[in-house]
Amino acid sequence: MHTLSTAVATLALAASSLIPATHTTAPHTSAKAPLLACKGPACNGLTPEEGGCADNADTLDSATLAGARVELRYKAACRAAWVRVHGPVGTVGTVANTANPQNTYETRIDRGSDAHSRMVNDMDLKAAACMTVPGAGTVCTDWK
């Protein structure tokens, strides 16, 4: 339980920019999905669209804060996870897996009201997502 608490705290710190994220925002792309979807480690760092994982993905867990929502997204066929945030401009979302919670992918709502990150490998691992809302704080999903 202590390890889980430590990992969640680390993910929350990354989301609040106290620990710099090692990767940057994944812009929404109109790229066509490949014929075959990536799987597990091969998905790491790809956008859900690039990896062929965006369609029919599931929300494993979510949390809300000040009217904003963070979702831990997952595609079983890909064995990969990512964060999707809905909220005001400036909202930051972060996703990490249990293999290396400091290795995160981050996204930021720069315009509009939603954004999603690149994917992390979720094959035989767990992932969690956090969101920082300007002026409101940080909230995280459970590890799933």
Coordinates of C-alpha atoms in Angstrom, one line a residue:
M1 CA 0.0 0.0 0.0
H2 CA 2.9 2.3 0.8
T3 CA 4.3 1.8 -2.7
L4 CA 1.0 2.7 -4.3
S5 CA 0.7 5.8 -2.1
T6 CA 4.2 6.8 -3.1
A7 CA 3.6 6.2 -6.8
V8 CA 0.3 8.2 -6.7
A9 CA 2.1 11.1 -4.9
T10 CA 4.9 11.0 -7.5
L11 CA 2.3 11.1 -10.3
A12 CA 0.5 14.0 -8.6
L13 CA 3.8 15.9 -8.3
A14 CA 4.5 15.4 -12.0
A15 CA 1.1 16.6 -12.9
S16 CA 1.6 19.8 -10.8
S17 CA 4.9 20.5 -12.6
L18 CA 7.0 20.0 -9.5
I19 CA 8.7 17.2 -11.3
P20 CA 9.2 18.0 -15.0
A21 CA 7.5 15.6 -17.3
T22 CA 9.8 13.8 -19.7
H23 CA 7.5 14.0 -22.7
T24 CA 5.3 16.7 -24.1
T25 CA 1.8 17.2 -25.3
A26 CA 0.3 15.1 -28.1
P27 CA -1.5 17.3 -30.5
H28 CA -4.8 16.1 -32.0
T29 CA -4.0 14.7 -35.4
S30 CA -6.0 13.6 -38.3
A31 CA -3.6 10.9 -39.3
K32 CA -5.3 7.6 -40.3
A33 CA -4.9 4.7 -38.0
P34 CA -2.6 1.9 -39.1
L35 CA -4.2 -1.3 -40.3
L36 CA -2.8 -3.1 -37.3
A37 CA -2.9 -1.6 -33.8
C38 CA 0.3 -1.3 -31.7
K39 CA 0.5 -3.5 -28.6
G40 CA 2.0 -2.8 -25.2
P41 CA 5.6 -1.5 -25.4
A42 CA 5.2 -0.7 -29.1
C43 CA 2.5 1.8 -28.2
N44 CA 4.6 3.7 -25.7
G45 CA 4.9 7.4 -26.9
L46 CA 2.5 7.1 -29.8
T47 CA -0.8 9.1 -29.9
P48 CA -3.9 6.9 -29.7
E49 CA -4.6 7.7 -33.4
E50 CA -1.0 6.8 -34.5
G51 CA -1.2 3.5 -32.7
G52 CA -4.6 2.6 -34.0
C53 CA -6.0 2.6 -30.4
A54 CA -8.4 5.6 -30.4
D55 CA -11.6 3.9 -31.6
N56 CA -13.7 2.1 -29.0
A57 CA -11.4 2.8 -26.1
D58 CA -12.7 2.5 -22.6
T59 CA -12.5 4.9 -19.6
L60 CA -11.1 2.8 -16.8
D61 CA -11.4 5.5 -14.1
S62 CA -12.1 9.2 -13.9
A63 CA -12.1 12.0 -11.4
T64 CA -13.5 15.5 -11.3
L65 CA -12.3 18.8 -9.8
A66 CA -13.8 22.2 -10.1
G67 CA -16.0 21.2 -13.0
A68 CA -13.1 19.6 -15.0
R69 CA -12.7 15.9 -15.6
V70 CA -9.7 13.6 -16.0
E71 CA -10.1 10.1 -17.6
L72 CA -7.7 7.2 -17.7
R73 CA -8.3 5.8 -21.2
Y74 CA -7.4 2.2 -22.2
K75 CA -7.7 0.1 -25.3
A76 CA -7.6 -3.7 -24.4
A77 CA -6.4 -4.7 -27.9
C78 CA -3.5 -2.3 -27.6
R79 CA -2.7 -2.9 -23.9
A80 CA -2.0 0.8 -23.7
A81 CA -3.3 3.7 -21.6
W82 CA -3.5 7.5 -21.9
V83 CA -5.0 10.5 -20.2
R84 CA -7.9 12.6 -21.5
V85 CA -8.8 15.9 -19.8
H86 CA -11.9 18.1 -20.2
G87 CA -11.7 21.5 -18.6
P88 CA -10.6 25.1 -19.0
V89 CA -7.6 26.3 -21.0
G90 CA -4.5 25.6 -19.0
T91 CA -5.7 22.3 -17.5
V92 CA -2.8 19.8 -17.6
G93 CA -3.2 16.0 -17.7
T94 CA -0.5 13.4 -17.0
V95 CA -0.4 9.6 -17.4
A96 CA 2.2 7.1 -16.0
N97 CA 2.5 3.4 -15.6
T98 CA 3.8 1.4 -12.6
A99 CA 7.0 0.4 -14.5
N100 CA 8.4 3.9 -14.1
P101 CA 6.0 6.5 -12.6
Q102 CA 8.4 9.3 -13.3
N103 CA 8.3 8.6 -17.0
T104 CA 5.1 10.4 -17.9
Y105 CA 3.2 11.8 -20.9
E106 CA 1.6 15.1 -20.4
T107 CA -1.1 17.1 -22.3
R108 CA -2.4 20.6 -21.8
I109 CA -5.6 22.2 -23.0
D110 CA -4.3 25.2 -25.0
R111 CA -7.6 25.9 -26.8
G112 CA -11.0 24.4 -26.7
S113 CA -12.0 22.2 -23.7
D114 CA -10.3 18.8 -24.1
A115 CA -7.0 17.2 -24.8
H116 CA -5.3 13.8 -24.6
S117 CA -1.7 12.5 -24.2
R118 CA 0.5 10.0 -25.8
M119 CA 0.1 6.4 -24.6
V120 CA 2.0 4.4 -22.0
N121 CA 2.6 0.7 -22.2
D122 CA 0.0 -1.0 -20.0
M123 CA 0.9 -4.7 -20.7
D124 CA 1.1 -6.5 -17.4
L125 CA 1.3 -3.1 -15.7
K126 CA -1.1 -0.5 -14.1
A127 CA -1.6 3.1 -15.1
A128 CA -3.0 6.2 -13.5
A129 CA -3.8 9.7 -14.7
C130 CA -3.7 13.0 -12.9
M131 CA -5.1 16.5 -13.8
T132 CA -4.1 19.9 -12.6
V133 CA -6.8 22.6 -13.0
P134 CA -5.5 26.2 -12.8
G135 CA -6.4 27.7 -9.5
A136 CA -8.1 24.5 -8.2
G137 CA -5.4 21.9 -7.6
T138 CA -4.7 18.4 -8.7
V139 CA -6.7 15.2 -8.7
C140 CA -5.7 11.6 -9.8
T141 CA -7.5 8.4 -10.8
D142 CA -6.8 5.1 -9.1
W143 CA -4.1 2.8 -10.6
K144 CA -5.9 0.4 -13.0

